[in-house]
mmCIF file of C-alpha atoms in Angstrom:
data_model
loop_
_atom_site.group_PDB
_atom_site.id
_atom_site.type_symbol
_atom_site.label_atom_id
_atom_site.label_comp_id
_atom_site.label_asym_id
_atom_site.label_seq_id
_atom_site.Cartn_x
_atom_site.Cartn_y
_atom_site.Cartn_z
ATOM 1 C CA UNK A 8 -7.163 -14.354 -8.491
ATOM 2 C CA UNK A 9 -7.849 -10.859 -6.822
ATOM 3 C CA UNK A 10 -11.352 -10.153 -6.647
ATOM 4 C CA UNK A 11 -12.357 -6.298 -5.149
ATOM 5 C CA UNK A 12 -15.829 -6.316 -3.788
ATOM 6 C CA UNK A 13 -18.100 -4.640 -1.313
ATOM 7 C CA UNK A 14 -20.242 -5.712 1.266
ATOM 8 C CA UNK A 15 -23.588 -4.846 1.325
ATOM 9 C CA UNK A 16 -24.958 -6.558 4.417
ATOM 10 C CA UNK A 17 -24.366 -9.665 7.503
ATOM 11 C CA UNK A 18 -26.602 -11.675 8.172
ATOM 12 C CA UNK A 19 -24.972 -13.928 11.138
ATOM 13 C CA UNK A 20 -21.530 -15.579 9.072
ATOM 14 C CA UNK A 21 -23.465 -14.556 6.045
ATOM 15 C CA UNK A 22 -21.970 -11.855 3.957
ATOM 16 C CA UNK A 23 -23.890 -10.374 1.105
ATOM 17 C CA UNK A 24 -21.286 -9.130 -1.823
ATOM 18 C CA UNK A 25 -22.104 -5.877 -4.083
ATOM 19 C CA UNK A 26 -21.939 -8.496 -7.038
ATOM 20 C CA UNK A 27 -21.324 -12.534 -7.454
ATOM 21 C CA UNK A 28 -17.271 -13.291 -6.903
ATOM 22 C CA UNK A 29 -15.872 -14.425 -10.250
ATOM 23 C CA UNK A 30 -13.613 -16.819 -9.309
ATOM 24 C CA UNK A 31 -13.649 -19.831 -6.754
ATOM 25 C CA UNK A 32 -12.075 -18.882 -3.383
ATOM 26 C CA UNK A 33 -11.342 -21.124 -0.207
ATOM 27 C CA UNK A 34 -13.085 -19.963 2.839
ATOM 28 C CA UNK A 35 -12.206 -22.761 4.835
ATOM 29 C CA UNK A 36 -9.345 -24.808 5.725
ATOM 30 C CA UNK A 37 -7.784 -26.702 2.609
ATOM 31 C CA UNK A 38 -4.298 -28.131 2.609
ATOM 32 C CA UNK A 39 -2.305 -28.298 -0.609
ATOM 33 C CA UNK A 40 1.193 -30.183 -0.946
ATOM 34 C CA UNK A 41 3.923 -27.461 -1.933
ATOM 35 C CA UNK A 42 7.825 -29.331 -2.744
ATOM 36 C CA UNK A 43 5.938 -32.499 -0.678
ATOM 37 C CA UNK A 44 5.166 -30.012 2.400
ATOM 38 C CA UNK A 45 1.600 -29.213 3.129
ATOM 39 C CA UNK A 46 0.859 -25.800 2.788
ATOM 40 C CA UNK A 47 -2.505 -24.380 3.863
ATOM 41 C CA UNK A 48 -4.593 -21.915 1.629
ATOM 42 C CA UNK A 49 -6.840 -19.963 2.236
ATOM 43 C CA UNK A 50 -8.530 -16.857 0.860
ATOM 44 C CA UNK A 51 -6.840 -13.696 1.781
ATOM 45 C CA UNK A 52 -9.419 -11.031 2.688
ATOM 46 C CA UNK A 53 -8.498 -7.512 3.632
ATOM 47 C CA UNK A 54 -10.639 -4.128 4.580
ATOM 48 C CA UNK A 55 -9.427 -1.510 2.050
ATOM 49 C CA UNK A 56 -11.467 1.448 3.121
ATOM 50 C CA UNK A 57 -11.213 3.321 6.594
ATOM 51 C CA UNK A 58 -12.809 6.778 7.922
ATOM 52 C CA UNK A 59 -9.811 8.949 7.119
ATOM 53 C CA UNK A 60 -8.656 9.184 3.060
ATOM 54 C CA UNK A 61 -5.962 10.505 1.534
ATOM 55 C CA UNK A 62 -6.757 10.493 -2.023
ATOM 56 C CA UNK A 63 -6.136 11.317 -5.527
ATOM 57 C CA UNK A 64 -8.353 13.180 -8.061
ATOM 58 C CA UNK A 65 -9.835 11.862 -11.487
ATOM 59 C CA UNK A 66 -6.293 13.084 -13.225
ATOM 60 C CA UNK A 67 -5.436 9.437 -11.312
ATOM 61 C CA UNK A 68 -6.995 7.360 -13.853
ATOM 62 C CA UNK A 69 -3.736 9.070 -16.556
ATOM 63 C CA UNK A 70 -1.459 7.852 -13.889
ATOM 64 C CA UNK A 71 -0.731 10.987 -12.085
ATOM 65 C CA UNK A 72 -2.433 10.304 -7.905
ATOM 66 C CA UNK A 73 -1.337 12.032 -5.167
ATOM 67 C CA UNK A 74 1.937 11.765 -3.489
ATOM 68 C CA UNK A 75 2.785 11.577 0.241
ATOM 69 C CA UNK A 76 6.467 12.788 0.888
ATOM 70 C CA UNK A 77 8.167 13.014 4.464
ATOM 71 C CA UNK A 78 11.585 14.008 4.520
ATOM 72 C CA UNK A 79 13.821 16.252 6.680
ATOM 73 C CA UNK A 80 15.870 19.388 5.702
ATOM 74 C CA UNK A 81 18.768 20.570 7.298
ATOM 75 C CA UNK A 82 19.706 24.217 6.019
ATOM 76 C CA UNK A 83 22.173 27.301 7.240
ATOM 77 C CA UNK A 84 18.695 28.726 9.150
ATOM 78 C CA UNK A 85 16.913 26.441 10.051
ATOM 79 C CA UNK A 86 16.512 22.366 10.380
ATOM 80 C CA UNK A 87 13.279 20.378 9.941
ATOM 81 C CA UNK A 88 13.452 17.037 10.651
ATOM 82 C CA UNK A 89 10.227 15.282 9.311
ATOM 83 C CA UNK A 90 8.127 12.444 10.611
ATOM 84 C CA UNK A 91 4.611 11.159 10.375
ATOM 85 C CA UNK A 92 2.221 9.276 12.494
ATOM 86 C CA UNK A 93 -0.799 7.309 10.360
ATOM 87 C CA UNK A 94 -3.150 5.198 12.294
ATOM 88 C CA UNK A 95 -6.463 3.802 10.130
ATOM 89 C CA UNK A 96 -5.853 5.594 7.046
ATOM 90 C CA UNK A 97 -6.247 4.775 3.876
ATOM 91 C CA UNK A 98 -4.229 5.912 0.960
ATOM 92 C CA UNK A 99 -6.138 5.311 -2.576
ATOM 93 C CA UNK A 100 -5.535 6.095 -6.076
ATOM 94 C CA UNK A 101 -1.870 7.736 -5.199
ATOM 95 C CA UNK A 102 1.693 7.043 -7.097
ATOM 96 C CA UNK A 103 2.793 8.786 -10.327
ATOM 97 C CA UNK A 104 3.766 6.145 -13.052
ATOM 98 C CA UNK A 105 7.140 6.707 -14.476
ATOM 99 C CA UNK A 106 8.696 8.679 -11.594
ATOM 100 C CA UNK A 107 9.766 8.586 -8.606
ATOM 101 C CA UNK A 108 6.353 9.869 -6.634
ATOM 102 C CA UNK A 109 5.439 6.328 -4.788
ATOM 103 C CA UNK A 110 2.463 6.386 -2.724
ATOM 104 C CA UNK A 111 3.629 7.296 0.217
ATOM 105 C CA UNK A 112 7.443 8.102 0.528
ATOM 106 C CA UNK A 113 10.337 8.228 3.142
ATOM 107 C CA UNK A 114 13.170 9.864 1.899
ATOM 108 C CA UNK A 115 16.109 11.166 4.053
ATOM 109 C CA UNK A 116 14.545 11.003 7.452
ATOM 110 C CA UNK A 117 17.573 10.429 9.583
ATOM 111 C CA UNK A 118 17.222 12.209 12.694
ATOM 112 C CA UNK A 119 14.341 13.662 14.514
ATOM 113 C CA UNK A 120 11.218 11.662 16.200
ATOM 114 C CA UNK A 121 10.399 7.796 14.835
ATOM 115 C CA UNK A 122 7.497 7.436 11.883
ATOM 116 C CA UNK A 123 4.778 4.852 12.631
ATOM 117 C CA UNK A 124 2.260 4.095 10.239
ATOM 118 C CA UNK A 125 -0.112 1.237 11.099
ATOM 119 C CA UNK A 126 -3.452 -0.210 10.664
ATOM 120 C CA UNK A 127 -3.749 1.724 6.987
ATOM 121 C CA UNK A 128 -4.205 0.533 3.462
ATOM 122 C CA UNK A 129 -2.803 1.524 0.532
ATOM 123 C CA UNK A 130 -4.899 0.369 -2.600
ATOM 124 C CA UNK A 131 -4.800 1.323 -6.465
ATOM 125 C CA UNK A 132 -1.197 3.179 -6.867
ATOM 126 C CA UNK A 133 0.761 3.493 -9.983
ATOM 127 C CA UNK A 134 3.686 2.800 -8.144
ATOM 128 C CA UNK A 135 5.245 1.578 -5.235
ATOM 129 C CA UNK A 136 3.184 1.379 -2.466
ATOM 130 C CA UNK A 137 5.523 2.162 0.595
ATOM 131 C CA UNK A 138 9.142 3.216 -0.604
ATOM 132 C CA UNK A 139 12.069 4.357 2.085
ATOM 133 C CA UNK A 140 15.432 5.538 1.463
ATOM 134 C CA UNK A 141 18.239 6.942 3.393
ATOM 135 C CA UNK A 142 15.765 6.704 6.173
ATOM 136 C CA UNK A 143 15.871 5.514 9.683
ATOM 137 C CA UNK A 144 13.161 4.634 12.859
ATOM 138 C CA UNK A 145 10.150 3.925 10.831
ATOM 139 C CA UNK A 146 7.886 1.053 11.825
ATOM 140 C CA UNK A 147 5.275 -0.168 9.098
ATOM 141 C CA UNK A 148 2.609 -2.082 11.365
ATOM 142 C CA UNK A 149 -0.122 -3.878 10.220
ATOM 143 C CA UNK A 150 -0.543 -2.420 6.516
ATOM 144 C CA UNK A 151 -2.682 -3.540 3.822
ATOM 145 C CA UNK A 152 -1.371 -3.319 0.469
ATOM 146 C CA UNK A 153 -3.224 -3.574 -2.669
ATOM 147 C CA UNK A 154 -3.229 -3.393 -6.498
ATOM 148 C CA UNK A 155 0.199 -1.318 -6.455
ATOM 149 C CA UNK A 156 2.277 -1.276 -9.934
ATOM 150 C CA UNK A 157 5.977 -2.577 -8.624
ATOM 151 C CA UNK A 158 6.796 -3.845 -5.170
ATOM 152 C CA UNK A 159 4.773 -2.971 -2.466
ATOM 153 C CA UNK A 160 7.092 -2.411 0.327
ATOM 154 C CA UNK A 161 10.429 -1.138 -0.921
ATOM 155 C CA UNK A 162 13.496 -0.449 1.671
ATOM 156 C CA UNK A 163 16.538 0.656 0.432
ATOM 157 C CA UNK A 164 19.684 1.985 2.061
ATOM 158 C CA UNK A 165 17.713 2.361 5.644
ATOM 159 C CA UNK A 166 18.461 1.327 9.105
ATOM 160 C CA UNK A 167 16.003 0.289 11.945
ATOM 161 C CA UNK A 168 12.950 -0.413 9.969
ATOM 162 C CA UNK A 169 10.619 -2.397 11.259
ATOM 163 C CA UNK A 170 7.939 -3.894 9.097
ATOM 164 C CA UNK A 171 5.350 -6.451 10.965
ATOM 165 C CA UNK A 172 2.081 -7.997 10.699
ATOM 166 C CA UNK A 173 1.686 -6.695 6.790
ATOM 167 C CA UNK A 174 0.093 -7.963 4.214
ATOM 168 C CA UNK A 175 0.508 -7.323 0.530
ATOM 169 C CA UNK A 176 -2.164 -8.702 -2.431
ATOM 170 C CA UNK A 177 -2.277 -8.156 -5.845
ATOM 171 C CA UNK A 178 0.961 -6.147 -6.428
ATOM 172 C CA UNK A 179 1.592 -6.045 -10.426
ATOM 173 C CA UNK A 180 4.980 -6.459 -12.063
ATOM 174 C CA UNK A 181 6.501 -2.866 -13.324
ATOM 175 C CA UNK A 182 5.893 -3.209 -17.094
ATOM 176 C CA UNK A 183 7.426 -1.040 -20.159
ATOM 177 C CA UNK A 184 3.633 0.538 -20.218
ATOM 178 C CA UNK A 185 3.034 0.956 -16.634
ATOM 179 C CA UNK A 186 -0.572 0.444 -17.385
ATOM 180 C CA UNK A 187 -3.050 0.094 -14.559
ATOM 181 C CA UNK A 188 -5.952 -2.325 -15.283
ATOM 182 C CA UNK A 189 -8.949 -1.866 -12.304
#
């Protein structure tokens, strides 16, 4: 169960929640037997918010958040090859449902300088959280993904991607609605 909550104060190992967790969560070591294999469980607990936001209006809560697009352009005057470089940012309440606009977007970056993104969150999208295509020298480091409708991470027809250390919670199946439930 995926359970959004703030912190209010620490006391010590003590953590004081905004309001009472409504489901039971491991905290502490507590091996379960997966296909006769122990597997160990624990709660996953991620930081969704950091000092720099990129971040959608109220029109988000009809579906429509921001979009973040990098691409390159080649044309007869002049070529612009696109790249970006996010360290502890957090993307929020971005995605368009029912289109293509993901959260944040790679599409046709094949030459020019590599795209890092790292240590950033992406949280409450109507769509996919990361999504690259035709795209090359991109590293996803260290992401937090949350409450995205679709996949989280989506690669497709791209070449030395590297994705490491990320972790994705709560991402909801693409439905027929494409409704969003906080």
């Amino acid at each position: 169960h995926s359970e959004q909550r703030m912190i209010v104060s620490v006391a010590g190992r003590v953590m004081t929640l905004n309001r009472p967790l409504r489901h039971t969560h491991h905290g502490a070591s507590s091996p379960e037997s997966v296909d006769g294999r122990n597997a160990e469980t624990r709660a996953e607990v991620a930081l969704l918010t950091r000092n720099v936001k990129i971040q959608g209006d109220e029109r988000w809560t009809e579906g429509y958040g921001c979009h973040v697009y990098v691409t390159s352009m080649q044309g007869e005057v002049y070529d612009s090859f696109g790249h970006v470089d996010l360290d502890n940012v957090e993307i929020s309440k971005c995605g368009q449902r029912n289109t293509e606009r993901f959260a944040l977007h790679f599409d046709h970056l094949i030459k020019g300088p590599a795209s890092r993104v790292s240590h950033t969150t992406i949280h409450s999208s109507y769509n996919t959280g990361v999504h690259l295509e035709r795209s090359s020298n991109i590293t996803l480091q260290n992401l937090v993904v949350y409450h995205t409708i679709g996949q989280s991470i989506d690669v497709l027809s791209s070449s030395h991607v590297t994705v490491k250390g990320c972790l994705t919670l709560a991402a909801l199946p693409r439905l027929e609605s494409d409704t969003y439930n906080k």
